[in-house]
């Protein structure tokens, strides 16, 4: 929790105003931020200085792991996070690659589960990683990446959290996640939840002990219409202790994640929080 608040204060104090062409808004921006989550001790990085809707973040992660490419599928899992980018992003609406309402194109999980190869076949990156880790193999390339510059024009949004590297030391599993861009008031807690949950979940299905998750952010920013709420409201609040994440122990394989795992299989214990803050979202 303190890592998050310290980063927010750093952006307020040291950030530089940068115009974002996609949204037409200015952002207070810093470069290079690092966060660490202790998954072994189950210190779930859920923001307590405002109410955080953790279920939506985990639903989105499940959609990525299943390789979904349609906002309707994400809604069925319990999140509307892709509705705007699929249906309100003007450049995507004009893109001939778009396949109608709710289509997201080849973004995020599509790349992770069906990366297009030159010979016309696809590579399932996640399946390879899970197979290797289950067999206690770490080839120093257990990397899940959603970042495919050759297909940016085939999707509604370039990935922000783009690459996850798993590292196995004896029977302890670590994760290093890389993010190119981060809307700190709105997006960061989603990303924190997903990094933590990804390590906890993959450790569980590969029968490994979770260690720490390292979260590396390149461009961390607060939009101009979010600054006052962050500076004058959220940063004035005292944080509570971290809650705990509980995952259904019956989830034992990637197949379980693909076929029946749902939000009902995840719960949070001891979550005490301040009131929600309605931060503006920039499409």
Tab-separated table of N, CA, C and O in Angstrom, residues 82-190:
chain	number	residue	atom	x	y	z
A	82	UNK	N	-13.337	-3.795	-21.136
A	82	UNK	CA	-13.015	-3.688	-22.557
A	82	UNK	C	-14.133	-3.077	-23.387
A	82	UNK	O	-13.994	-2.911	-24.600
A	83	UNK	N	-15.242	-2.726	-22.766
A	83	UNK	CA	-16.361	-2.164	-23.511
A	83	UNK	C	-15.979	-0.892	-24.263
A	83	UNK	O	-16.288	-0.740	-25.454
A	84	UNK	N	-15.296	0.027	-23.568
A	84	UNK	CA	-14.980	1.312	-24.180
A	84	UNK	C	-13.966	1.172	-25.305
A	84	UNK	O	-14.155	1.724	-26.401
A	85	UNK	N	-12.886	0.446	-25.063
A	85	UNK	CA	-11.862	0.322	-26.096
A	85	UNK	C	-12.358	-0.452	-27.313
A	85	UNK	O	-11.915	-0.202	-28.431
A	86	UNK	N	-13.272	-1.380	-27.097
A	86	UNK	CA	-13.807	-2.162	-28.222
A	86	UNK	C	-14.855	-1.387	-29.010
A	86	UNK	O	-14.979	-1.573	-30.230
A	87	UNK	N	-15.597	-0.502	-28.330
A	87	UNK	CA	-16.770	0.101	-28.971
A	87	UNK	C	-16.793	1.619	-29.025
A	87	UNK	O	-17.681	2.191	-29.657
A	88	UNK	N	-15.833	2.293	-28.381
A	88	UNK	CA	-15.827	3.753	-28.383
A	88	UNK	C	-14.530	4.352	-28.901
A	88	UNK	O	-14.446	5.570	-29.101
A	89	UNK	N	-13.509	3.545	-29.100
A	89	UNK	CA	-12.229	4.008	-29.619
A	89	UNK	C	-12.395	4.327	-31.113
A	89	UNK	O	-12.550	3.419	-31.936
A	90	UNK	N	-12.385	5.607	-31.452
A	90	UNK	CA	-12.727	6.025	-32.809
A	90	UNK	C	-11.787	5.453	-33.870
A	90	UNK	O	-12.229	5.073	-34.965
A	91	UNK	N	-10.503	5.370	-33.561
A	91	UNK	CA	-9.578	4.815	-34.559
A	91	UNK	C	-9.855	3.336	-34.803
A	91	UNK	O	-9.729	2.846	-35.930
A	92	UNK	N	-10.278	2.628	-33.749
A	92	UNK	CA	-10.609	1.208	-33.910
A	92	UNK	C	-11.928	1.035	-34.646
A	92	UNK	O	-12.084	0.126	-35.475
A	93	UNK	N	-12.899	1.917	-34.407
A	93	UNK	CA	-14.179	1.823	-35.094
A	93	UNK	C	-14.013	2.005	-36.605
A	93	UNK	O	-14.785	1.440	-37.393
A	94	UNK	N	-12.997	2.762	-37.010
A	94	UNK	CA	-12.738	2.995	-38.439
A	94	UNK	C	-11.820	1.937	-39.047
A	94	UNK	O	-11.593	1.935	-40.254
A	95	UNK	N	-11.280	1.052	-38.209
A	95	UNK	CA	-10.294	0.075	-38.670
A	95	UNK	C	-10.988	-1.074	-39.413
A	95	UNK	O	-11.894	-1.710	-38.871
A	96	UNK	N	-10.584	-1.361	-40.648
A	96	UNK	CA	-11.222	-2.451	-41.399
A	96	UNK	C	-11.009	-3.826	-40.786
A	96	UNK	O	-11.716	-4.778	-41.126
A	97	UNK	N	-10.051	-3.943	-39.846
A	97	UNK	CA	-9.813	-5.234	-39.202
A	97	UNK	C	-10.878	-5.549	-38.154
A	97	UNK	O	-11.033	-6.711	-37.745
A	98	UNK	N	-11.615	-4.536	-37.701
A	98	UNK	CA	-12.630	-4.750	-36.658
A	98	UNK	C	-13.767	-5.623	-37.177
A	98	UNK	O	-14.305	-5.375	-38.257
A	99	UNK	N	-14.153	-6.612	-36.385
A	99	UNK	CA	-15.159	-7.583	-36.793
A	99	UNK	C	-16.514	-7.320	-36.127
A	99	UNK	O	-17.207	-8.257	-35.732
A	100	UNK	N	-16.888	-6.072	-35.982
A	100	UNK	CA	-18.189	-5.750	-35.444
A	100	UNK	C	-18.178	-5.434	-33.960
A	100	UNK	O	-17.128	-5.335	-33.320
A	101	UNK	N	-19.383	-5.280	-33.400
A	101	UNK	CA	-19.559	-4.885	-32.012
A	101	UNK	C	-18.794	-5.800	-31.064
A	101	UNK	O	-18.800	-7.024	-31.228
A	102	UNK	N	-18.121	-5.184	-30.086
A	102	UNK	CA	-17.393	-5.869	-29.010
A	102	UNK	C	-16.080	-6.511	-29.443
A	102	UNK	O	-15.325	-6.992	-28.599
A	103	UNK	N	-15.777	-6.525	-30.742
A	103	UNK	CA	-14.512	-7.121	-31.181
A	103	UNK	C	-13.339	-6.281	-30.705
A	103	UNK	O	-13.336	-5.059	-30.846
A	104	UNK	N	-12.349	-6.942	-30.119
A	104	UNK	CA	-11.148	-6.273	-29.633
A	104	UNK	C	-9.966	-6.461	-30.576
A	104	UNK	O	-8.982	-5.735	-30.490
A	105	UNK	N	-10.038	-7.467	-31.416
A	105	UNK	CA	-8.920	-7.759	-32.303
A	105	UNK	C	-7.858	-8.598	-31.609
A	105	UNK	O	-8.087	-9.207	-30.562
A	106	UNK	N	-6.668	-8.586	-32.182
A	106	UNK	CA	-5.585	-9.446	-31.692
A	106	UNK	C	-4.775	-8.724	-30.611
A	106	UNK	O	-3.673	-8.232	-30.852
A	107	UNK	N	-5.356	-8.658	-29.423
A	107	UNK	CA	-4.728	-7.965	-28.305
A	107	UNK	C	-4.533	-8.918	-27.134
A	107	UNK	O	-5.177	-9.962	-27.034
A	108	UNK	N	-3.639	-8.544	-26.252
A	108	UNK	CA	-3.425	-9.211	-24.964
A	108	UNK	C	-3.451	-10.732	-25.065
A	108	UNK	O	-2.584	-11.341	-25.664
A	109	UNK	N	-4.463	-11.361	-24.458
A	109	UNK	CA	-4.493	-12.812	-24.352
A	109	UNK	C	-4.468	-13.543	-25.681
A	109	UNK	O	-4.014	-14.686	-25.749
A	110	UNK	N	-4.964	-12.900	-26.733
A	110	UNK	CA	-4.900	-13.532	-28.062
A	110	UNK	C	-3.451	-13.805	-28.426
A	110	UNK	O	-3.108	-14.887	-28.919
A	111	UNK	N	-2.587	-12.839	-28.159
A	111	UNK	CA	-1.171	-13.021	-28.454
A	111	UNK	C	-0.551	-14.069	-27.525
A	111	UNK	O	0.304	-14.850	-27.936
A	112	UNK	N	-0.994	-14.093	-26.270
A	112	UNK	CA	-0.447	-15.049	-25.315
A	112	UNK	C	-0.819	-16.487	-25.594
A	112	UNK	O	-0.060	-17.410	-25.276
A	113	UNK	N	-2.000	-16.699	-26.201
A	113	UNK	CA	-2.469	-18.055	-26.432
A	113	UNK	C	-2.396	-18.482	-27.899
A	113	UNK	O	-2.433	-19.690	-28.197
A	114	UNK	N	-2.308	-17.532	-28.827
A	114	UNK	CA	-2.267	-17.904	-30.253
A	114	UNK	C	-1.454	-16.894	-31.059
A	114	UNK	O	-1.961	-16.219	-31.943
A	115	UNK	N	-0.166	-16.797	-30.708
A	115	UNK	CA	0.776	-15.926	-31.429
A	115	UNK	C	0.953	-16.493	-32.837
A	115	UNK	O	1.322	-17.652	-33.017
A	116	UNK	N	0.706	-15.657	-33.842
A	116	UNK	CA	0.779	-16.120	-35.235
A	116	UNK	C	2.226	-16.327	-35.660
A	116	UNK	O	3.069	-15.438	-35.511
A	117	UNK	N	2.507	-17.523	-36.205
A	117	UNK	CA	3.844	-17.851	-36.706
A	117	UNK	C	3.887	-17.687	-38.224
A	117	UNK	O	2.846	-17.733	-38.893
A	118	UNK	N	5.080	-17.502	-38.793
A	118	UNK	CA	5.191	-17.270	-40.234
A	118	UNK	C	4.622	-18.405	-41.089
A	118	UNK	O	4.196	-18.172	-42.223
A	119	UNK	N	4.609	-19.623	-40.558
A	119	UNK	CA	4.119	-20.754	-41.349
A	119	UNK	C	2.607	-20.923	-41.284
A	119	UNK	O	2.053	-21.892	-41.809
A	120	UNK	N	1.913	-19.979	-40.631
A	120	UNK	CA	0.473	-20.042	-40.556
A	120	UNK	C	-0.075	-20.733	-39.325
A	120	UNK	O	-1.287	-20.692	-39.076
A	121	UNK	N	0.789	-21.375	-38.544
A	121	UNK	CA	0.345	-21.993	-37.300
A	121	UNK	C	0.436	-20.957	-36.169
A	121	UNK	O	0.879	-19.821	-36.383
A	122	UNK	N	0.000	-21.347	-34.973
A	122	UNK	CA	0.055	-20.427	-33.843
A	122	UNK	C	0.834	-21.050	-32.697
A	122	UNK	O	0.928	-22.277	-32.581
A	123	UNK	N	1.411	-20.193	-31.855
A	123	UNK	CA	2.171	-20.617	-30.681
A	123	UNK	C	1.379	-20.268	-29.428
A	123	UNK	O	0.961	-19.125	-29.248
A	124	UNK	N	1.179	-21.249	-28.575
A	124	UNK	CA	0.527	-21.037	-27.286
A	124	UNK	C	1.613	-20.834	-26.239
A	124	UNK	O	2.158	-21.794	-25.692
A	125	UNK	N	1.952	-19.572	-25.989
A	125	UNK	CA	3.038	-19.264	-25.052
A	125	UNK	C	2.735	-19.757	-23.644
A	125	UNK	O	3.601	-20.326	-22.970
A	126	UNK	N	1.521	-19.525	-23.193
A	126	UNK	CA	1.170	-19.861	-21.816
A	126	UNK	C	1.219	-21.359	-21.576
A	126	UNK	O	1.700	-21.811	-20.530
A	127	UNK	N	0.752	-22.131	-22.512
A	127	UNK	CA	0.763	-23.581	-22.345
A	127	UNK	C	2.181	-24.107	-22.199
A	127	UNK	O	2.457	-24.985	-21.370
A	128	UNK	N	3.106	-23.564	-22.977
A	128	UNK	CA	4.515	-23.969	-22.898
A	128	UNK	C	5.082	-23.656	-21.521
A	128	UNK	O	5.786	-24.481	-20.905
A	129	UNK	N	4.766	-22.468	-20.997
A	129	UNK	CA	5.269	-22.063	-19.685
A	129	UNK	C	4.740	-22.976	-18.597
A	129	UNK	O	5.495	-23.457	-17.738
A	130	UNK	N	3.447	-23.232	-18.614
A	130	UNK	CA	2.835	-24.078	-17.586
A	130	UNK	C	3.398	-25.492	-17.648
A	130	UNK	O	3.700	-26.094	-16.607
A	131	UNK	N	3.565	-26.034	-18.852
A	131	UNK	CA	4.144	-27.376	-18.987
A	131	UNK	C	5.554	-27.425	-18.412
A	131	UNK	O	5.919	-28.360	-17.683
A	132	UNK	N	6.372	-26.431	-18.743
A	132	UNK	CA	7.747	-26.405	-18.245
A	132	UNK	C	7.799	-26.277	-16.734
A	132	UNK	O	8.530	-27.026	-16.055
A	133	UNK	N	7.050	-25.347	-16.179
A	133	UNK	CA	7.098	-25.129	-14.734
A	133	UNK	C	6.550	-26.328	-13.972
A	133	UNK	O	7.061	-26.678	-12.904
A	134	UNK	N	5.543	-26.976	-14.515
A	134	UNK	CA	5.001	-28.181	-13.880
A	134	UNK	C	6.060	-29.269	-13.807
A	134	UNK	O	6.135	-30.032	-12.833
A	135	UNK	N	6.906	-29.325	-14.833
A	135	UNK	CA	7.992	-30.302	-14.876
A	135	UNK	C	9.251	-29.786	-14.187
A	135	UNK	O	10.322	-30.400	-14.309
A	136	UNK	N	9.139	-28.647	-13.478
A	136	UNK	CA	10.270	-28.008	-12.770
A	136	UNK	C	11.384	-27.585	-13.717
A	136	UNK	O	12.573	-27.648	-13.380
A	137	UNK	N	10.988	-27.134	-14.905
A	137	UNK	CA	11.939	-26.656	-15.904
A	137	UNK	C	11.836	-25.137	-16.023
A	137	UNK	O	10.743	-24.583	-16.142
A	138	UNK	N	12.976	-24.465	-15.974
A	138	UNK	CA	13.059	-23.031	-16.237
A	138	UNK	C	14.189	-22.835	-17.228
A	138	UNK	O	15.368	-22.967	-16.887
A	139	UNK	N	13.847	-22.556	-18.496
A	139	UNK	CA	14.863	-22.418	-19.535
A	139	UNK	C	15.365	-20.978	-19.660
A	139	UNK	O	15.999	-20.621	-20.650
A	140	UNK	N	15.075	-20.154	-18.648
A	140	UNK	CA	15.412	-18.732	-18.619
A	140	UNK	C	14.676	-17.956	-19.709
A	140	UNK	O	15.052	-16.833	-20.041
A	141	UNK	N	13.666	-18.582	-20.244
A	141	UNK	CA	12.843	-17.921	-21.249
A	141	UNK	C	11.379	-18.259	-21.060
A	141	UNK	O	10.645	-18.408	-22.031
A	142	UNK	N	10.975	-18.362	-19.786
A	142	UNK	CA	9.560	-18.645	-19.493
A	142	UNK	C	8.816	-17.309	-19.541
A	142	UNK	O	8.429	-16.734	-18.523
A	143	UNK	N	8.635	-16.833	-20.755
A	143	UNK	CA	8.142	-15.472	-20.987
A	143	UNK	C	6.802	-15.502	-21.710
A	143	UNK	O	6.652	-16.141	-22.750
A	144	UNK	N	5.860	-14.788	-21.134
A	144	UNK	CA	4.541	-14.598	-21.736
A	144	UNK	C	4.468	-13.147	-22.183
A	144	UNK	O	4.470	-12.238	-21.348
A	145	UNK	N	4.415	-12.902	-23.492
A	145	UNK	CA	4.376	-11.528	-23.975
A	145	UNK	C	3.162	-11.305	-24.861
A	145	UNK	O	2.799	-12.155	-25.674
A	146	UNK	N	2.532	-10.156	-24.646
A	146	UNK	CA	1.391	-9.752	-25.458
A	146	UNK	C	1.804	-8.703	-26.497
A	146	UNK	O	0.965	-8.228	-27.254
A	147	UNK	N	3.086	-8.353	-26.508
A	147	UNK	CA	3.559	-7.223	-27.314
A	147	UNK	C	4.033	-7.695	-28.685
A	147	UNK	O	5.137	-8.220	-28.827
A	148	UNK	N	3.189	-7.493	-29.688
A	148	UNK	CA	3.490	-7.930	-31.049
A	148	UNK	C	3.350	-6.741	-32.001
A	148	UNK	O	2.268	-6.489	-32.539
A	149	UNK	N	4.442	-5.974	-32.215
A	149	UNK	CA	4.357	-4.775	-33.055
A	149	UNK	C	3.842	-5.060	-34.463
A	149	UNK	O	3.236	-4.177	-35.082
A	150	UNK	N	4.069	-6.268	-34.965
A	150	UNK	CA	3.619	-6.604	-36.311
A	150	UNK	C	2.115	-6.713	-36.444
A	150	UNK	O	1.598	-6.753	-37.565
A	151	UNK	N	1.402	-6.729	-35.286
A	151	UNK	CA	-0.051	-6.848	-35.348
A	151	UNK	C	-0.774	-5.755	-34.562
A	151	UNK	O	-1.959	-5.900	-34.246
A	152	UNK	N	-0.088	-4.661	-34.280
A	152	UNK	CA	-0.739	-3.577	-33.550
A	152	UNK	C	-2.000	-3.089	-34.272
A	152	UNK	O	-3.009	-2.766	-33.639
A	153	UNK	N	-1.938	-3.026	-35.598
A	153	UNK	CA	-3.070	-2.491	-36.355
A	153	UNK	C	-4.263	-3.451	-36.381
A	153	UNK	O	-5.344	-3.101	-36.846
A	154	UNK	N	-4.064	-4.648	-35.855
A	154	UNK	CA	-5.141	-5.640	-35.843
A	154	UNK	C	-5.872	-5.690	-34.504
A	154	UNK	O	-6.688	-6.588	-34.276
A	155	UNK	N	-5.584	-4.733	-33.615
A	155	UNK	CA	-6.232	-4.703	-32.307
A	155	UNK	C	-6.641	-3.302	-31.909
A	155	UNK	O	-6.170	-2.314	-32.479
A	156	UNK	N	-7.518	-3.210	-30.912
A	156	UNK	CA	-8.057	-1.911	-30.508
A	156	UNK	C	-7.119	-1.135	-29.593
A	156	UNK	O	-7.307	0.067	-29.403
A	157	UNK	N	-6.116	-1.818	-29.007
A	157	UNK	CA	-5.228	-1.137	-28.063
A	157	UNK	C	-3.922	-1.901	-27.932
A	157	UNK	O	-3.926	-3.126	-27.798
A	158	UNK	N	-2.820	-1.169	-27.986
A	158	UNK	CA	-1.543	-1.811	-27.677
A	158	UNK	C	-1.536	-2.218	-26.210
A	158	UNK	O	-2.094	-1.504	-25.373
A	159	UNK	N	-0.896	-3.332	-25.867
A	159	UNK	CA	-0.885	-3.735	-24.461
A	159	UNK	C	-0.054	-2.777	-23.615
A	159	UNK	O	1.021	-2.339	-24.015
A	160	UNK	N	-0.582	-2.461	-22.440
A	160	UNK	CA	0.160	-1.633	-21.480
A	160	UNK	C	1.032	-2.536	-20.609
A	160	UNK	O	2.242	-2.401	-20.592
A	161	UNK	N	0.395	-3.462	-19.886
A	161	UNK	CA	1.152	-4.516	-19.189
A	161	UNK	C	1.434	-5.565	-20.249
A	161	UNK	O	0.551	-6.319	-20.643
A	162	UNK	N	2.683	-5.631	-20.738
A	162	UNK	CA	2.910	-6.365	-21.978
A	162	UNK	C	3.690	-7.670	-21.849
A	162	UNK	O	3.593	-8.532	-22.734
A	163	UNK	N	4.471	-7.864	-20.780
A	163	UNK	CA	5.322	-9.046	-20.711
A	163	UNK	C	5.439	-9.543	-19.272
A	163	UNK	O	5.614	-8.745	-18.346
A	164	UNK	N	5.349	-10.863	-19.109
A	164	UNK	CA	5.481	-11.502	-17.797
A	164	UNK	C	6.553	-12.596	-17.885
A	164	UNK	O	6.428	-13.517	-18.705
A	165	UNK	N	7.581	-12.490	-17.066
A	165	UNK	CA	8.660	-13.474	-17.053
A	165	UNK	C	8.624	-14.261	-15.746
A	165	UNK	O	8.701	-13.685	-14.659
A	166	UNK	N	8.511	-15.577	-15.860
A	166	UNK	CA	8.506	-16.455	-14.692
A	166	UNK	C	9.903	-17.016	-14.467
A	166	UNK	O	10.593	-17.386	-15.425
A	167	UNK	N	10.303	-17.074	-13.208
A	167	UNK	CA	11.624	-17.599	-12.841
A	167	UNK	C	11.455	-18.606	-11.713
A	167	UNK	O	10.794	-18.319	-10.701
A	168	UNK	N	12.070	-19.768	-11.886
A	168	UNK	CA	11.953	-20.843	-10.903
A	168	UNK	C	13.293	-21.058	-10.215
A	168	UNK	O	14.315	-21.287	-10.870
A	169	UNK	N	13.308	-20.952	-8.894
A	169	UNK	CA	14.502	-21.209	-8.092
A	169	UNK	C	14.146	-22.325	-7.119
A	169	UNK	O	13.377	-22.123	-6.185
A	170	UNK	N	14.720	-23.521	-7.368
A	170	UNK	CA	14.294	-24.723	-6.655
A	170	UNK	C	12.794	-24.895	-6.880
A	170	UNK	O	12.371	-24.996	-8.008
A	171	UNK	N	11.976	-24.859	-5.831
A	171	UNK	CA	10.537	-25.015	-6.033
A	171	UNK	C	9.781	-23.710	-5.769
A	171	UNK	O	8.572	-23.713	-5.573
A	172	UNK	N	10.515	-22.580	-5.788
A	172	UNK	CA	9.883	-21.279	-5.551
A	172	UNK	C	9.779	-20.502	-6.857
A	172	UNK	O	10.764	-20.359	-7.590
A	173	UNK	N	8.578	-20.011	-7.141
A	173	UNK	CA	8.307	-19.341	-8.400
A	173	UNK	C	8.230	-17.824	-8.207
A	173	UNK	O	7.556	-17.335	-7.295
A	174	UNK	N	8.918	-17.099	-9.089
A	174	UNK	CA	8.919	-15.639	-9.077
A	174	UNK	C	8.333	-15.123	-10.393
A	174	UNK	O	8.294	-15.848	-11.393
A	175	UNK	N	7.917	-13.871	-10.373
A	175	UNK	CA	7.367	-13.255	-11.576
A	175	UNK	C	7.899	-11.841	-11.699
A	175	UNK	O	7.951	-11.094	-10.710
A	176	UNK	N	8.308	-11.473	-12.917
A	176	UNK	CA	8.686	-10.096	-13.219
A	176	UNK	C	7.792	-9.619	-14.352
A	176	UNK	O	7.793	-10.214	-15.432
A	177	UNK	N	7.003	-8.580	-14.095
A	177	UNK	CA	6.043	-8.076	-15.075
A	177	UNK	C	6.435	-6.674	-15.521
A	177	UNK	O	6.806	-5.829	-14.697
A	178	UNK	N	6.327	-6.429	-16.827
A	178	UNK	CA	6.764	-5.177	-17.430
A	178	UNK	C	5.574	-4.419	-18.004
A	178	UNK	O	4.739	-4.990	-18.706
A	179	UNK	N	5.531	-3.122	-17.714
A	179	UNK	CA	4.425	-2.279	-18.151
A	179	UNK	C	4.987	-1.034	-18.810
A	179	UNK	O	5.789	-0.314	-18.220
A	180	UNK	N	4.551	-0.755	-20.032
A	180	UNK	CA	5.082	0.399	-20.763
A	180	UNK	C	4.419	1.695	-20.344
A	180	UNK	O	5.015	2.770	-20.398
A	181	UNK	N	3.131	1.628	-19.921
A	181	UNK	CA	2.353	2.824	-19.647
A	181	UNK	C	1.346	2.528	-18.552
A	181	UNK	O	0.743	1.447	-18.537
A	182	UNK	N	1.146	3.483	-17.629
A	182	UNK	CA	0.270	3.211	-16.498
A	182	UNK	C	-0.506	4.448	-16.058
A	182	UNK	O	0.081	5.446	-15.635
A	183	UNK	N	-1.827	4.380	-16.163
A	183	UNK	CA	-2.742	5.362	-15.590
A	183	UNK	C	-2.817	5.030	-14.101
A	183	UNK	O	-3.519	4.116	-13.684
A	184	UNK	N	-2.062	5.762	-13.287
A	184	UNK	CA	-1.864	5.372	-11.890
A	184	UNK	C	-3.138	5.418	-11.040
A	184	UNK	O	-3.419	4.475	-10.301
A	185	UNK	N	-3.968	6.465	-11.108
A	185	UNK	CA	-5.165	6.469	-10.262
A	185	UNK	C	-6.155	5.359	-10.593
A	185	UNK	O	-6.771	4.778	-9.694
A	186	UNK	N	-6.320	5.045	-11.867
A	186	UNK	CA	-7.307	4.050	-12.266
A	186	UNK	C	-6.708	2.683	-12.568
A	186	UNK	O	-7.163	1.664	-12.068
A	187	UNK	N	-5.698	2.660	-13.428
A	187	UNK	CA	-5.206	1.386	-13.930
A	187	UNK	C	-4.263	0.635	-13.020
A	187	UNK	O	-4.245	-0.601	-13.024
A	188	UNK	N	-3.472	1.349	-12.219
A	188	UNK	CA	-2.397	0.682	-11.503
A	188	UNK	C	-2.894	-0.379	-10.535
A	188	UNK	O	-2.332	-1.465	-10.460
A	189	UNK	N	-3.958	-0.099	-9.776
A	189	UNK	CA	-4.382	-1.128	-8.831
A	189	UNK	C	-4.903	-2.366	-9.544
A	189	UNK	O	-4.711	-3.489	-9.072
A	190	UNK	N	-5.526	-2.182	-10.720
A	190	UNK	CA	-5.880	-3.333	-11.549
A	190	UNK	C	-4.629	-4.141	-11.871
A	190	UNK	O	-4.615	-5.368	-11.751
